[in-house]
PDB file of C-alpha atoms in Angstrom:
ATOM      1  CA  MET A   1     -93.631 172.995 104.437  1.00  0.00           C
ATOM      2  CA  ALA A   2     -92.953 169.875 102.435  1.00  0.00           C
ATOM      3  CA  GLU A   3     -95.502 167.077 102.374  1.00  0.00           C
ATOM      4  CA  THR A   4     -94.245 163.641 103.311  1.00  0.00           C
ATOM      5  CA  GLY A   5     -95.547 160.499 101.765  1.00  0.00           C
ATOM      6  CA  ALA A   6     -95.971 162.026  98.323  1.00  0.00           C
ATOM      7  CA  GLY A   7     -93.456 159.707  96.762  1.00  0.00           C
ATOM      8  CA  PRO A   8     -91.438 156.598  97.397  1.00  0.00           C
ATOM      9  CA  GLU A   9     -88.597 156.440  99.881  1.00  0.00           C
ATOM     10  CA  PRO A  10     -85.188 157.729  98.681  1.00  0.00           C
ATOM     11  CA  GLY A  11     -84.153 154.206  97.604  1.00  0.00           C
ATOM     12  CA  GLY A  12     -87.131 154.114  95.229  1.00  0.00           C
ATOM     13  CA  GLU A  13     -88.954 151.532  97.350  1.00  0.00           C
ATOM     14  CA  GLY A  14     -92.332 151.763  98.993  1.00  0.00           C
ATOM     15  CA  PRO A  15     -95.665 152.923  97.697  1.00  0.00           C
ATOM     16  CA  ALA A  16     -96.235 156.470  96.540  1.00  0.00           C
ATOM     17  CA  TYR A  17     -99.054 158.231  98.379  1.00  0.00           C
ATOM     18  CA  SER A  18    -100.904 161.303  97.304  1.00  0.00           C
ATOM     19  CA  PRO A  19     -99.794 164.437  99.140  1.00  0.00           C
ATOM     20  CA  ASN A  20    -103.448 164.729 100.159  1.00  0.00           C
ATOM     21  CA  ALA A  21    -103.604 161.303 101.837  1.00  0.00           C
ATOM     22  CA  ILE A  22    -102.867 162.693 105.291  1.00  0.00           C
ATOM     23  CA  HIS A  23    -105.565 165.351 104.851  1.00  0.00           C
ATOM     24  CA  LEU A  24    -108.075 162.678 103.884  1.00  0.00           C
ATOM     25  CA  LEU A  25    -107.249 160.637 106.977  1.00  0.00           C
ATOM     26  CA  ARG A  26    -107.401 163.674 109.268  1.00  0.00           C
ATOM     27  CA  THR A  27    -110.786 164.602 107.819  1.00  0.00           C
ATOM     28  CA  ALA A  28    -112.085 161.058 108.297  1.00  0.00           C
ATOM     29  CA  GLN A  29    -110.803 161.027 111.882  1.00  0.00           C
ATOM     30  CA  ARG A  30    -112.428 164.379 112.617  1.00  0.00           C
ATOM     31  CA  ASN A  31    -115.719 163.282 111.044  1.00  0.00           C
ATOM     32  CA  THR A  32    -115.748 160.129 113.163  1.00  0.00           C
ATOM     33  CA  LEU A  33    -115.186 162.227 116.280  1.00  0.00           C
ATOM     34  CA  VAL A  34    -117.994 164.607 115.283  1.00  0.00           C
ATOM     35  CA  LEU A  35    -120.371 161.669 114.736  1.00  0.00           C
ATOM     36  CA  ALA A  36    -119.519 160.339 118.205  1.00  0.00           C
ATOM     37  CA  GLN A  37    -120.163 163.764 119.728  1.00  0.00           C
ATOM     38  CA  MET A  38    -123.484 164.035 117.886  1.00  0.00           C
ATOM     39  CA  ALA A  39    -124.572 160.611 119.157  1.00  0.00           C
ATOM     40  CA  ASP A  40    -123.677 161.586 122.722  1.00  0.00           C
ATOM     41  CA  GLN A  41    -125.578 164.886 122.425  1.00  0.00           C
ATOM     42  CA  LYS A  42    -128.662 163.197 120.979  1.00  0.00           C
ATOM     43  CA  ALA A  43    -128.606 160.575 123.724  1.00  0.00           C
ATOM     44  CA  SER A  44    -128.240 163.281 126.378  1.00  0.00           C
ATOM     45  CA  ILE A  45    -131.173 165.265 124.989  1.00  0.00           C
ATOM     46  CA  LEU A  46    -133.365 162.180 124.854  1.00  0.00           C
ATOM     47  CA  MET A  47    -132.335 161.104 128.355  1.00  0.00           C
ATOM     48  CA  GLY A  48    -133.224 164.578 129.654  1.00  0.00           C
ATOM     49  CA  ALA A  49    -136.706 164.308 128.130  1.00  0.00           C
ATOM     50  CA  CYS A  50    -137.086 160.795 129.538  1.00  0.00           C
ATOM     51  CA  PHE A  51    -136.057 161.866 133.028  1.00  0.00           C
ATOM     52  CA  LEU A  52    -138.566 164.717 132.896  1.00  0.00           C
ATOM     53  CA  VAL A  53    -141.370 162.298 131.981  1.00  0.00           C
ATOM     54  CA  PHE A  54    -140.209 159.823 134.594  1.00  0.00           C
ATOM     55  CA  SER A  55    -140.074 162.475 137.359  1.00  0.00           C
ATOM     56  CA  ILE A  56    -143.600 163.655 136.466  1.00  0.00           C
ATOM     57  CA  ALA A  57    -144.821 160.061 136.708  1.00  0.00           C
ATOM     58  CA  VAL A  58    -143.126 159.602 140.081  1.00  0.00           C
ATOM     59  CA  SER A  59    -144.640 162.818 141.456  1.00  0.00           C
ATOM     60  CA  ARG A  60    -148.104 161.796 140.212  1.00  0.00           C
ATOM     61  CA  THR A  61    -147.647 158.406 141.863  1.00  0.00           C
ATOM     62  CA  LEU A  62    -146.719 160.049 145.166  1.00  0.00           C
ATOM     63  CA  ILE A  63    -149.931 162.094 145.195  1.00  0.00           C
ATOM     64  CA  GLY A  64    -151.877 158.926 144.517  1.00  0.00           C
ATOM     65  CA  HIS A  65    -153.052 159.333 140.939  1.00  0.00           C
ATOM     66  CA  LEU A  66    -151.077 157.858 138.052  1.00  0.00           C
ATOM     67  CA  PRO A  67    -153.123 157.477 134.870  1.00  0.00           C
ATOM     68  CA  TRP A  68    -152.358 154.416 132.751  1.00  0.00           C
ATOM     69  CA  SER A  69    -151.298 156.602 129.860  1.00  0.00           C
ATOM     70  CA  LEU A  70    -148.647 158.323 131.986  1.00  0.00           C
ATOM     71  CA  ALA A  71    -147.507 154.977 133.420  1.00  0.00           C
ATOM     72  CA  ILE A  72    -147.038 153.649 129.879  1.00  0.00           C
ATOM     73  CA  LEU A  73    -145.114 156.756 128.851  1.00  0.00           C
ATOM     74  CA  ALA A  74    -142.954 156.502 131.980  1.00  0.00           C
ATOM     75  CA  LEU A  75    -142.159 152.850 131.259  1.00  0.00           C
ATOM     76  CA  PHE A  76    -141.117 153.587 127.680  1.00  0.00           C
ATOM     77  CA  ALA A  77    -139.189 156.673 128.818  1.00  0.00           C
ATOM     78  CA  PHE A  78    -137.326 154.546 131.350  1.00  0.00           C
ATOM     79  CA  LEU A  79    -136.447 151.915 128.727  1.00  0.00           C
ATOM     80  CA  SER A  80    -135.434 154.652 126.296  1.00  0.00           C
ATOM     81  CA  ALA A  81    -133.210 156.290 128.917  1.00  0.00           C
ATOM     82  CA  LEU A  82    -131.539 152.935 129.591  1.00  0.00           C
ATOM     83  CA  CYS A  83    -130.709 152.533 125.900  1.00  0.00           C
ATOM     84  CA  GLY A  84    -129.464 156.132 125.780  1.00  0.00           C
ATOM     85  CA  ALA A  85    -127.240 155.516 128.794  1.00  0.00           C
ATOM     86  CA  ILE A  86    -125.805 152.379 127.183  1.00  0.00           C
ATOM     87  CA  ALA A  87    -125.103 154.423 124.035  1.00  0.00           C
ATOM     88  CA  VAL A  88    -123.032 157.004 125.915  1.00  0.00           C
ATOM     89  CA  MET A  89    -121.476 154.665 128.479  1.00  0.00           C
ATOM     90  CA  PRO A  90    -117.734 154.421 127.939  1.00  0.00           C
ATOM     91  CA  SER A  91    -116.409 151.010 127.065  1.00  0.00           C
ATOM     92  CA  VAL A  92    -112.713 150.678 127.711  1.00  0.00           C
ATOM     93  CA  GLY A  93    -111.329 147.212 127.352  1.00  0.00           C
ATOM     94  CA  LYS A  94    -108.119 145.564 126.376  1.00  0.00           C
ATOM     95  CA  PRO A  95    -107.780 144.499 122.764  1.00  0.00           C
ATOM     96  CA  ALA A  96    -108.321 140.807 122.131  1.00  0.00           C
ATOM     97  CA  THR A  97    -104.975 140.510 120.341  1.00  0.00           C
ATOM     98  CA  THR A  98    -101.849 142.562 119.853  1.00  0.00           C
ATOM     99  CA  GLU A  99    -102.823 143.044 116.193  1.00  0.00           C
ATOM    100  CA  GLN A 100    -105.969 144.862 117.343  1.00  0.00           C
ATOM    101  CA  ARG A 101    -104.045 147.226 119.609  1.00  0.00           C
ATOM    102  CA  ASN A 102    -104.740 150.859 118.803  1.00  0.00           C
ATOM    103  CA  TRP A 103    -101.730 152.854 119.966  1.00  0.00           C
ATOM    104  CA  LEU A 104    -103.760 156.068 119.654  1.00  0.00           C
ATOM    105  CA  PHE A 105    -106.519 154.965 122.084  1.00  0.00           C
ATOM    106  CA  PHE A 106    -105.757 155.382 125.786  1.00  0.00           C
ATOM    107  CA  GLY A 107    -107.659 152.231 126.689  1.00  0.00           C
ATOM    108  CA  HIS A 108    -105.057 150.152 124.867  1.00  0.00           C
ATOM    109  CA  TYR A 109    -102.001 151.670 126.519  1.00  0.00           C
ATOM    110  CA  HIS A 110    -103.089 152.916 129.952  1.00  0.00           C
ATOM    111  CA  ASP A 111    -101.516 149.898 131.650  1.00  0.00           C
ATOM    112  CA  ARG A 112     -98.052 150.512 130.185  1.00  0.00           C
ATOM    113  CA  ASN A 113     -95.434 152.927 131.415  1.00  0.00           C
ATOM    114  CA  GLU A 114     -94.894 156.035 129.322  1.00  0.00           C
ATOM    115  CA  GLN A 115     -91.435 155.135 128.044  1.00  0.00           C
ATOM    116  CA  GLU A 116     -92.532 151.666 126.932  1.00  0.00           C
ATOM    117  CA  TRP A 117     -95.590 153.102 125.164  1.00  0.00           C
ATOM    118  CA  ALA A 118     -93.564 155.870 123.481  1.00  0.00           C
ATOM    119  CA  ASP A 119     -90.919 153.395 122.289  1.00  0.00           C
ATOM    120  CA  ASP A 120     -93.563 151.064 120.862  1.00  0.00           C
ATOM    121  CA  LEU A 121     -95.390 153.928 119.169  1.00  0.00           C
ATOM    122  CA  LEU A 122     -92.196 155.393 117.731  1.00  0.00           C
ATOM    123  CA  GLY A 123     -91.400 151.943 116.353  1.00  0.00           C
ATOM    124  CA  GLU A 124     -94.655 152.181 114.383  1.00  0.00           C
ATOM    125  CA  LEU A 125     -93.843 155.653 113.004  1.00  0.00           C
ATOM    126  CA  LYS A 126     -90.825 154.699 110.904  1.00  0.00           C
ATOM    127  CA  ASP A 127     -92.512 155.278 107.547  1.00  0.00           C
ATOM    128  CA  ASP A 128     -95.609 156.899 106.121  1.00  0.00           C
ATOM    129  CA  GLU A 129     -97.408 153.638 105.508  1.00  0.00           C
ATOM    130  CA  GLU A 130     -97.193 152.691 109.184  1.00  0.00           C
ATOM    131  CA  VAL A 131     -98.436 156.152 110.192  1.00  0.00           C
ATOM    132  CA  PHE A 132    -101.358 155.761 107.799  1.00  0.00           C
ATOM    133  CA  ARG A 133    -102.060 152.279 109.145  1.00  0.00           C
ATOM    134  CA  LEU A 134    -102.175 153.623 112.705  1.00  0.00           C
ATOM    135  CA  MET A 135    -104.612 156.328 111.667  1.00  0.00           C
ATOM    136  CA  LEU A 136    -106.700 153.883 109.651  1.00  0.00           C
ATOM    137  CA  ARG A 137    -106.905 151.460 112.585  1.00  0.00           C
ATOM    138  CA  ASP A 138    -108.035 154.312 114.842  1.00  0.00           C
ATOM    139  CA  ILE A 139    -110.677 155.437 112.331  1.00  0.00           C
ATOM    140  CA  TYR A 140    -111.867 151.862 111.783  1.00  0.00           C
ATOM    141  CA  GLN A 141    -112.120 150.984 115.467  1.00  0.00           C
ATOM    142  CA  ASN A 142    -113.914 154.221 116.303  1.00  0.00           C
ATOM    143  CA  GLY A 143    -116.299 153.575 113.421  1.00  0.00           C
ATOM    144  CA  GLN A 144    -116.988 150.093 114.762  1.00  0.00           C
ATOM    145  CA  VAL A 145    -117.889 151.554 118.167  1.00  0.00           C
ATOM    146  CA  LEU A 146    -120.177 154.078 116.489  1.00  0.00           C
ATOM    147  CA  HIS A 147    -121.922 151.405 114.454  1.00  0.00           C
ATOM    148  CA  ARG A 148    -122.128 148.557 116.961  1.00  0.00           C
ATOM    149  CA  ARG A 149    -122.818 150.546 120.085  1.00  0.00           C
ATOM    150  CA  LYS A 150    -123.552 154.253 119.958  1.00  0.00           C
ATOM    151  CA  TYR A 151    -125.849 154.569 116.961  1.00  0.00           C
ATOM    152  CA  ARG A 152    -127.408 151.137 117.475  1.00  0.00           C
ATOM    153  CA  PHE A 153    -128.507 151.879 121.050  1.00  0.00           C
ATOM    154  CA  LEU A 154    -129.374 155.462 120.166  1.00  0.00           C
ATOM    155  CA  GLY A 155    -131.710 154.090 117.490  1.00  0.00           C
ATOM    156  CA  TYR A 156    -133.285 151.727 120.027  1.00  0.00           C
ATOM    157  CA  ALA A 157    -133.733 154.628 122.454  1.00  0.00           C
ATOM    158  CA  TYR A 158    -135.501 156.843 119.921  1.00  0.00           C
ATOM    159  CA  ARG A 159    -137.674 153.982 118.631  1.00  0.00           C
ATOM    160  CA  LEU A 160    -138.741 153.103 122.168  1.00  0.00           C
ATOM    161  CA  PHE A 161    -139.539 156.726 122.945  1.00  0.00           C
ATOM    162  CA  ILE A 162    -141.586 157.132 119.752  1.00  0.00           C
ATOM    163  CA  ALA A 163    -143.398 153.827 120.362  1.00  0.00           C
ATOM    164  CA  GLY A 164    -144.128 155.001 123.896  1.00  0.00           C
ATOM    165  CA  LEU A 165    -145.584 158.255 122.585  1.00  0.00           C
ATOM    166  CA  VAL A 166    -147.845 156.428 120.127  1.00  0.00           C
ATOM    167  CA  ILE A 167    -149.035 153.866 122.685  1.00  0.00           C
ATOM    168  CA  THR A 168    -149.516 156.633 125.260  1.00  0.00           C
ATOM    169  CA  LEU A 169    -151.673 158.564 122.809  1.00  0.00           C
ATOM    170  CA  ALA A 170    -153.826 155.468 122.260  1.00  0.00           C
ATOM    171  CA  ALA A 171    -154.088 154.831 126.013  1.00  0.00           C
ATOM    172  CA  PHE A 172    -154.941 158.481 126.630  1.00  0.00           C
ATOM    173  CA  ALA A 173    -157.684 158.317 123.987  1.00  0.00           C
ATOM    174  CA  VAL A 174    -159.141 155.253 125.720  1.00  0.00           C
ATOM    175  CA  GLU A 175    -158.975 156.984 129.114  1.00  0.00           C
ATOM    176  CA  LEU A 176    -160.600 160.087 127.681  1.00  0.00           C
ATOM    177  CA  SER A 177    -163.388 158.067 126.051  1.00  0.00           C
ATOM    178  CA  GLN A 178    -164.212 156.505 129.429  1.00  0.00           C
ATOM    179  CA  VAL A 179    -164.500 159.925 131.066  1.00  0.00           C
ATOM    180  CA  TYR A 180    -166.821 161.443 128.459  1.00  0.00           C
TER     181      TYR A 180
END
């Protein structure tokens, strides 16, 4: 199977790309997808732990005894779960401009009919550079979502949970010192 994009177009015009360029872009795209999946898994694990803590706090409240330490942990678990939910919440919006349109992302073409979308996409696939640009835009925009949203809010969620654990330990020590 011959690699495309390894040299200039038949007329001698256009940039010459390494035969490995497409492999590099595919690897970068796959890695970005894996990072998004990892962020979603981490958020889900943390949210599960937070919901467990929160349900214990609710059950203790219903029986009439909620220690301050557990209330503090429940509050931080709730805030952590909110940040985790924001991290995994889908955000599908229209691009601000046509230049930002990502033909590979369903959120940017869901409102178009299939034929119109296919024609526009095929118009972008006329040469290797345009194909690479489409892939690069997809990688870049997915990376922006990872950086600005997923990993940012995931970091907040974990920091809140850890802070809650530390403050809960201090509150528990105070409660214990009052008992003994």
